[in-house]
Short mmCIF file of C-alpha atoms in Angstrom, two decimals:
data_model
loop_
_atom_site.label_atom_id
_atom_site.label_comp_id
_atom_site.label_asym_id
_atom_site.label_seq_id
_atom_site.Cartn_x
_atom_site.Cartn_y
_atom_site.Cartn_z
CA UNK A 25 -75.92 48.79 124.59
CA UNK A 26 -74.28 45.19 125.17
CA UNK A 27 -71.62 46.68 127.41
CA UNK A 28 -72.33 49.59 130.69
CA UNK A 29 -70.97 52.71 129.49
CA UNK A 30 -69.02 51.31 126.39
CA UNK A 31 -66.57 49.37 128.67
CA UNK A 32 -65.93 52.16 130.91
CA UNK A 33 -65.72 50.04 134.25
CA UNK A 34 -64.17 46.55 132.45
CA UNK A 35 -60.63 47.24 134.75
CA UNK A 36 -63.07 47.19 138.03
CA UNK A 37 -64.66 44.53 137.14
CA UNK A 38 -61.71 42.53 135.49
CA UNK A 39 -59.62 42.92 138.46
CA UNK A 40 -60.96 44.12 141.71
CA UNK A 41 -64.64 43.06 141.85
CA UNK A 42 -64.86 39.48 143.33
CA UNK A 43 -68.11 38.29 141.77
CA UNK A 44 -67.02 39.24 138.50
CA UNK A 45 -63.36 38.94 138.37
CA UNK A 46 -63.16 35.30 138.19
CA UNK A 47 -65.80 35.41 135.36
CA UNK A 48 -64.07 37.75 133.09
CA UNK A 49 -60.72 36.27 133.64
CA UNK A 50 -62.19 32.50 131.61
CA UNK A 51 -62.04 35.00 128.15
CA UNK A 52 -59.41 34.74 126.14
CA UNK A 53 -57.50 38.20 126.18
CA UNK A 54 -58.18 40.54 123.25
CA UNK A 55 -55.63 39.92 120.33
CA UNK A 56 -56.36 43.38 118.70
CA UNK A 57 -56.49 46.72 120.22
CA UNK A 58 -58.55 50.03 118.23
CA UNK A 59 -57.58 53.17 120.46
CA UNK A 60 -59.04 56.37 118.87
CA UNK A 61 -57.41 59.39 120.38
CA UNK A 62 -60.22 61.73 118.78
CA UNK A 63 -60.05 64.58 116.89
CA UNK A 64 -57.02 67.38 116.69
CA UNK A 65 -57.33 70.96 114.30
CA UNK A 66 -54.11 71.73 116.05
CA UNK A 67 -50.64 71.55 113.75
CA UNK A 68 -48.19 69.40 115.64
CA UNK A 69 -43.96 70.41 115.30
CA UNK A 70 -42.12 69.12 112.00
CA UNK A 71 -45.41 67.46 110.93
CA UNK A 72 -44.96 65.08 113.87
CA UNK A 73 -48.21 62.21 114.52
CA UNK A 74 -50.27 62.65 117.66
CA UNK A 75 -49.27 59.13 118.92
CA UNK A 76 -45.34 59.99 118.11
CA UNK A 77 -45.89 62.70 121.01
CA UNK A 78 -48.22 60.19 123.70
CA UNK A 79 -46.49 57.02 125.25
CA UNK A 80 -43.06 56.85 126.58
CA UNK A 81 -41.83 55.91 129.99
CA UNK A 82 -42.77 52.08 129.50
CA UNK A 83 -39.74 49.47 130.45
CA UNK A 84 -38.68 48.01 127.27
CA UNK A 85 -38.76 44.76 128.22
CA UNK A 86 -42.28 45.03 129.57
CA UNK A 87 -44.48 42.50 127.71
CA UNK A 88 -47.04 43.85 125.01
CA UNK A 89 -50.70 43.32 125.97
CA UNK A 90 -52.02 43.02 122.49
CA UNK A 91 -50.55 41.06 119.58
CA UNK A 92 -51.52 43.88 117.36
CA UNK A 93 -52.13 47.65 118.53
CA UNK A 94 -54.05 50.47 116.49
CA UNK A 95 -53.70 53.84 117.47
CA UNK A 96 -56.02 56.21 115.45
CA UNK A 97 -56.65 60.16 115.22
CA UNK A 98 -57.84 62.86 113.11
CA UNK A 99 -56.78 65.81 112.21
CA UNK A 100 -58.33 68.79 110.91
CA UNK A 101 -56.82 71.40 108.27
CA UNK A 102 -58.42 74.16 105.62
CA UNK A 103 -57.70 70.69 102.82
CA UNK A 104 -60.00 68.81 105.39
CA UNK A 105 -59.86 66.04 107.88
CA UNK A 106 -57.71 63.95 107.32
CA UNK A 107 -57.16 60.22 109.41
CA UNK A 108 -53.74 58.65 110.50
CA UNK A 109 -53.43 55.00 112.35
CA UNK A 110 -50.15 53.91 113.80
CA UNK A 111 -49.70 49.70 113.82
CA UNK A 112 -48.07 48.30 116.46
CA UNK A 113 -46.45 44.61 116.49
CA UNK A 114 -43.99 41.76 117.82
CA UNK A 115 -41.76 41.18 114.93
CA UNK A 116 -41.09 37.70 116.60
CA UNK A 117 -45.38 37.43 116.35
CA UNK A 118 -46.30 38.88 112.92
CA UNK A 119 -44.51 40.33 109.96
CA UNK A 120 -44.43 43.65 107.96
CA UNK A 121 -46.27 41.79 105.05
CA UNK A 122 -48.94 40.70 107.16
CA UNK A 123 -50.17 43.97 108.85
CA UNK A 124 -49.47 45.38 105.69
CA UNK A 125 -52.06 43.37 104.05
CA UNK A 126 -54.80 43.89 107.06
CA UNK A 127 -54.12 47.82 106.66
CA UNK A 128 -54.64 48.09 103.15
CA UNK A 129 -58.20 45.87 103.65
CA UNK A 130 -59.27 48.54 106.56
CA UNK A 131 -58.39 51.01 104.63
CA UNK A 132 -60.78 49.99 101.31
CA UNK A 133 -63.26 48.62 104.06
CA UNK A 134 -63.49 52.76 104.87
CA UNK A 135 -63.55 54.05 101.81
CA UNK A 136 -66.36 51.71 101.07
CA UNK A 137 -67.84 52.78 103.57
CA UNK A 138 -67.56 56.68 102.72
CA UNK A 139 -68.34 55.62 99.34
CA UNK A 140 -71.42 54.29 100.27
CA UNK A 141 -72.55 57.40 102.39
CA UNK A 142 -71.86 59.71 99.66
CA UNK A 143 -74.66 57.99 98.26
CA UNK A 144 -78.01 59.80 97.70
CA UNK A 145 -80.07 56.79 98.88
CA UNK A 146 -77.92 56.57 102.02
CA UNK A 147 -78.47 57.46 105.56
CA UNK A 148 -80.42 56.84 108.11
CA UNK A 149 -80.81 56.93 111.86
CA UNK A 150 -80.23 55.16 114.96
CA UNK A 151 -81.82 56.14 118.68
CA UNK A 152 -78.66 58.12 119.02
CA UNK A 153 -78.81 60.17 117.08
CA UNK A 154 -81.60 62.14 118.78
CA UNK A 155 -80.55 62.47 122.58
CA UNK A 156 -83.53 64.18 123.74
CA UNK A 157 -85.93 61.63 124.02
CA UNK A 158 -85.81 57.74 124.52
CA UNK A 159 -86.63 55.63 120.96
CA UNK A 160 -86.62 51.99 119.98
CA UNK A 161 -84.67 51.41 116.43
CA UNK A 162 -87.76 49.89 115.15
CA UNK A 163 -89.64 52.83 115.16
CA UNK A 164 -87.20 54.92 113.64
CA UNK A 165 -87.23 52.46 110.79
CA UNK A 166 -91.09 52.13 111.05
CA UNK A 167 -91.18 56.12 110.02
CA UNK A 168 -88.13 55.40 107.29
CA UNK A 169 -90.56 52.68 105.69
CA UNK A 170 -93.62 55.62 105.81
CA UNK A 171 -91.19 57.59 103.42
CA UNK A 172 -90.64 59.82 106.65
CA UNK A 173 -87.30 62.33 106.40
CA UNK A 174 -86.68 62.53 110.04
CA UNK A 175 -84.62 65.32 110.84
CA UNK A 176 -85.29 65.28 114.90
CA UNK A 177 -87.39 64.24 117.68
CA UNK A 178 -87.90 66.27 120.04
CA UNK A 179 -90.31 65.75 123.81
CA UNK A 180 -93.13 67.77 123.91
CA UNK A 181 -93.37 70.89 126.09
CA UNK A 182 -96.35 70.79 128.75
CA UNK A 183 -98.71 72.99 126.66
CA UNK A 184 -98.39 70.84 123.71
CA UNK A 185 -99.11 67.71 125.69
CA UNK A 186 -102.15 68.93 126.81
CA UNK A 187 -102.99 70.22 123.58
CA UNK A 188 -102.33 66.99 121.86
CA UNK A 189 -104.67 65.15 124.57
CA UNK A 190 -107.41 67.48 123.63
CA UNK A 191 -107.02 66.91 120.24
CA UNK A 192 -106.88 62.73 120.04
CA UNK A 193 -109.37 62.21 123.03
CA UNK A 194 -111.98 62.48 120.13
CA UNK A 195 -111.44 62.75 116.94
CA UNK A 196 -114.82 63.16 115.42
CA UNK A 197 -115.91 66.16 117.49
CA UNK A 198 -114.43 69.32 116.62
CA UNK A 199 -110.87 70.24 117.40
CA UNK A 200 -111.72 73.53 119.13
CA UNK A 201 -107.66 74.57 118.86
CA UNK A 202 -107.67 74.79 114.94
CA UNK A 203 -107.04 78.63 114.70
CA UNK A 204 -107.83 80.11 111.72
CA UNK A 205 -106.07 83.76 109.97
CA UNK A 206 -108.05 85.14 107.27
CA UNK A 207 -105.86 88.33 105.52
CA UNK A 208 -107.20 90.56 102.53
CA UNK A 209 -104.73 90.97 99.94
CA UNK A 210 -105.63 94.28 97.56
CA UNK A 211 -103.95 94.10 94.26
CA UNK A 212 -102.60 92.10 91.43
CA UNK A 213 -101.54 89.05 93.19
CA UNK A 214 -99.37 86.16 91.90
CA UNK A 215 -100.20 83.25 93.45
CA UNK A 216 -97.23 81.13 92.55
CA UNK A 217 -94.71 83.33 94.02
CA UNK A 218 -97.32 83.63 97.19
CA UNK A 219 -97.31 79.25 97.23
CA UNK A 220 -93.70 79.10 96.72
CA UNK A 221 -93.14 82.40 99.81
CA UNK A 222 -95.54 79.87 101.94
CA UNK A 223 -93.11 76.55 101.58
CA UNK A 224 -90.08 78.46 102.08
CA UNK A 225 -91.87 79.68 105.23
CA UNK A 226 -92.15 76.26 106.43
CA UNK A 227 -88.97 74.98 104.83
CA UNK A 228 -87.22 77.98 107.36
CA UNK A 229 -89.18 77.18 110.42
CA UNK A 230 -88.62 73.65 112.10
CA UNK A 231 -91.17 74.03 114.49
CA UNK A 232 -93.67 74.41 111.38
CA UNK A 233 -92.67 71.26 110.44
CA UNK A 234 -93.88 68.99 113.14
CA UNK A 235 -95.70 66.17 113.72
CA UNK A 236 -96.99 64.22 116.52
CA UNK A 237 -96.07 60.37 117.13
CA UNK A 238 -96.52 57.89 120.11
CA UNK A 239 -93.73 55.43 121.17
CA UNK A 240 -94.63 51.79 121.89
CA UNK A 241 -95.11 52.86 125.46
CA UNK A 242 -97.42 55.50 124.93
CA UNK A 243 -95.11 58.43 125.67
CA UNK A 244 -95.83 61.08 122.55
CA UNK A 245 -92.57 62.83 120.77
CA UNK A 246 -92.76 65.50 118.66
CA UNK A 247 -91.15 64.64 115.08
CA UNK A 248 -89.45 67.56 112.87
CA UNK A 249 -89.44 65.92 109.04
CA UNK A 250 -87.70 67.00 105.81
CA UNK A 251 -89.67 69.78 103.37
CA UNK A 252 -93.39 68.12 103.85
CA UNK A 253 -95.87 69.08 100.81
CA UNK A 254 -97.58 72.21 102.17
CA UNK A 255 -101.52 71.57 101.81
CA UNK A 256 -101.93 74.71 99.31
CA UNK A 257 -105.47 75.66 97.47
CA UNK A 258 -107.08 78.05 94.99
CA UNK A 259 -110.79 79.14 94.90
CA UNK A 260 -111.94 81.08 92.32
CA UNK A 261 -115.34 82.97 93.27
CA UNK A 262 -115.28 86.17 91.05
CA UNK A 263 -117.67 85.16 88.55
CA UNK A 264 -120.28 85.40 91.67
CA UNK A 265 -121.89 88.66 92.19
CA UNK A 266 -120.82 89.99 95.95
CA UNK A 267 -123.65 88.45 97.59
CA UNK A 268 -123.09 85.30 96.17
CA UNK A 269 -119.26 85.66 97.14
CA UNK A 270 -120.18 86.32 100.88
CA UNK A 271 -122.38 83.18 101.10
CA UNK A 272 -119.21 80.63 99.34
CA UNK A 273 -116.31 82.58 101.23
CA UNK A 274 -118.44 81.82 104.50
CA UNK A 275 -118.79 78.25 103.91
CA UNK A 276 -115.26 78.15 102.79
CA UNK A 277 -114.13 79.28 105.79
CA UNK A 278 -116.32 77.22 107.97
CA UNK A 279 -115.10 73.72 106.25
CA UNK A 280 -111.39 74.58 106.68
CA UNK A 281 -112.32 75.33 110.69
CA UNK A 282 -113.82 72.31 111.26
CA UNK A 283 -111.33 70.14 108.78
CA UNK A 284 -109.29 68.02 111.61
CA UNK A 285 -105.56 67.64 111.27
CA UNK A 286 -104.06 64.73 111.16
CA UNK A 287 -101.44 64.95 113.94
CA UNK A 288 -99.16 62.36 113.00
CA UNK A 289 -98.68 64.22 109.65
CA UNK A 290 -97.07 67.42 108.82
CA UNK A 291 -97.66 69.82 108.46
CA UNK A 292 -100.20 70.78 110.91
CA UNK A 293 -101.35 74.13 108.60
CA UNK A 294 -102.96 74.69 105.09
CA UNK A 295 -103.44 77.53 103.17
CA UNK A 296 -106.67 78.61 100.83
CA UNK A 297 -106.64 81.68 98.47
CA UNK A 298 -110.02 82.53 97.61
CA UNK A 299 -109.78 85.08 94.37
CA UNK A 300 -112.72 87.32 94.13
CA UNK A 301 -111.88 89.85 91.38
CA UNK A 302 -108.31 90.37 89.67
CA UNK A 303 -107.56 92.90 92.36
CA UNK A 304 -108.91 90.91 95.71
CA UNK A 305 -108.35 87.94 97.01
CA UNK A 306 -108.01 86.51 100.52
CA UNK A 307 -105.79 83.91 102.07
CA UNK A 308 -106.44 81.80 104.81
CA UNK A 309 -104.21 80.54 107.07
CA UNK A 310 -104.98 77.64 108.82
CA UNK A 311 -103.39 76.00 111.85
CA UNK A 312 -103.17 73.91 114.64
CA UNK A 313 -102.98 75.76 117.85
CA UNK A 314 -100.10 73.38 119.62
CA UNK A 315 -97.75 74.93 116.36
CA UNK A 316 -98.14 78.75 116.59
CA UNK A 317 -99.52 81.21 119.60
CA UNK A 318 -100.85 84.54 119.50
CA UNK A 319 -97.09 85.85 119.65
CA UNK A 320 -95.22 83.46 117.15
CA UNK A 321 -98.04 84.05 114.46
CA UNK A 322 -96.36 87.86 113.64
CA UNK A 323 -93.63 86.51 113.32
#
C-alpha cells in the first residue's frame, strides 16, 4: 500500500513530473534489481531459460543500471513448478564467490519459507486475499484470534442486508425470519448416519456456512468459515402416550422458533430429531431466512 499501484508510475514521476522529479532524484539509486517474469507451462527449445530468449539489442558498452540484476520465472511441468533466477553482475563490481554466496542464502531463505507453509499451524490471511470487499488486517486477525477458519468474505446481496437489519434492530423480540421445516421420517432410522448426512450437507454448501460480521465502519460482510460444529439434537418422547407426545413435540417446536441466532456465528441452522416410537421420528430443520428461500430449501 506504501507505493500507487506497486510502482507502476515511478518513471513519470522520476523523470517527467516537475514537482516530484527533483524529489525522487535525492535517493540513492537501487543497487539490486528482482524482475519476476511470471509464470510459463510452455516447454522452451533445447531446454533453453525464459530470460536466455528476452533482452538483446542493448549497446554493449551501455552502462548497467543495477550493480546486481535478478531475473526470475516459473515454469510449470506434469513433475511440478519448478523456479529459475538468472544473476546478473560487473565482474569489475562483484565476484562469482560473492553472488554465489547471496544465492545460496535466497535460496534456503525460500525453502524456509515453503518449509514453514507446509506447516499445519501455518497460514493465514491478508485483505488481499478476499477482493470482493474492503477489510482492515486487524480484523482478519481479530477473527484468527476467535479460532475463526476464514475461507472468504463475501458483500452482502440487498435481500440479506435488509434481512440482517431486521434481525439486529432488536434482538430480544422475535426474529420473525427464523423459518422452520418439520419432516416425518417412517421407519427404522439411524440417527448417526442422519447427523453425519446433515454436516456433510453443510460441509458441501458454502453459503450454509455463513456468518454475519461488521467492519470498523459499520459496513456488514458476509463471512464463509471452515466445517463449523452443526448445532445437532436428540429428543426422545416415546415413552409418552400420543397425547402426551403432541403436547412436548408442540413446545419443542415452539422453543426452536423463537430461539434467536446468533448472526455473527455459523451456522445460522440447527437440527432436532424428536423420536417417538422405533419406527417415527421427526426432524426439524431450523434456519435463518437470509441463508435459504423457498427455492434453495429443495435443493
Amino acid at each position: 500500500n506504501a507505493l500507487p499501484d506497486d510502482g507502476f508510475g515511478y518513471g513519470l514521476l522520476r523523470y517527467l513530473n516537475p514537482g516530484t522529479a527533483p524529489v525522487l532524484a535525492g535517493y540513492d539509486r537501487p543497487q539490486i534489481a528482482f524482475n519476476y517474469l511470471g509464470r510459463f507451462d510452455t516447454a522452451l527449445e533445447g531446454g533453453q531459460s525464459v530470460e536466455s530468449q528476452l533482452g538483446g539489442g542493448a549497446d554493449p558498452g551501455m552502462g548497467l543500471a543495477h550493480t546486481l540484476e535478478i531475473s526470475a520465472s516459473a515454469h510449470g511441468s506434469a513433475e511440478g513448478v519448478r523456479l529459475d533466477a538468472v544473476w546478473s553482475w560487473p565482474q569489475e563490481v562483484l565476484d562469482r564467490d560473492e553472488v554465489a554466496e547471496l544465492a545460496g542464502l535466497w535460496v534456503r531463505m525460500l525453502e524456509v519459507l515453503a518449509g514453514h507453509a507446509a506447516l499445519p499451524e501455518a497460514g493465514g490471511h491478508s485483505p488481499s486475499d478476499f477482493p470482493l470487499v474492503t477489510l482492515e488486517q486487524e480484523q482478519l486477525d481479530g477473527w484468527a484470534g476467535e479460532g475463526m477458519a476464514v475461507e472468504d468474505v463475501l458483500p452482502l446481496s440487498p435481500l440479506q442486508e435488509g434481512l440482517l437489519f431486521h434481525a439486529l434492530f432488536d434482538e430480544n423480540a422475535a426474529d420473525i425470519y427464523n423459518v422452520q421445516l418439520v419432516l416425518d421420517l417412517a421407519g427404522v432410522l439411524d440417527a448417526g448416519v442422519l447427523r453425519r448426512s446433515a454436516e456433510v450437507l453443510v460441509a458441501r454448501h458454502a453459503s450454509l456456512r455463513a456468518c454475519f460480521r461488521q467492519r470498523n465502519n459499520g459496513e456488514s460482510v458476509q463471512v464463509i468459515t471452515g466445517n463449523p460444529v452443526l448445532p445437532w439434537r436428540e429428543v426422545d418422547l416415546s415413552g409418552f402416550p400420543e397425547a402426551g407426545q403432541r403436547e412436548r413435540v408442540t413446545r419443542l417446536l415452539e422453543e426452536e422458533q423463537a430461539a434467536r441466532f446468533d448472526m455473527a456465528s455459523a451456522p445460522l441452522m440447527r437440527f432436532l430429531v424428536i423420536r417417538l416410537a422405533p419406527d417415527r421420528h421427526k426432524l426439524v430443520i431450523t434456519n435463518h431466512h437470509i441463508l435459504l428461500d423457498g427455492w434453495s430449501t429443495p435443493l
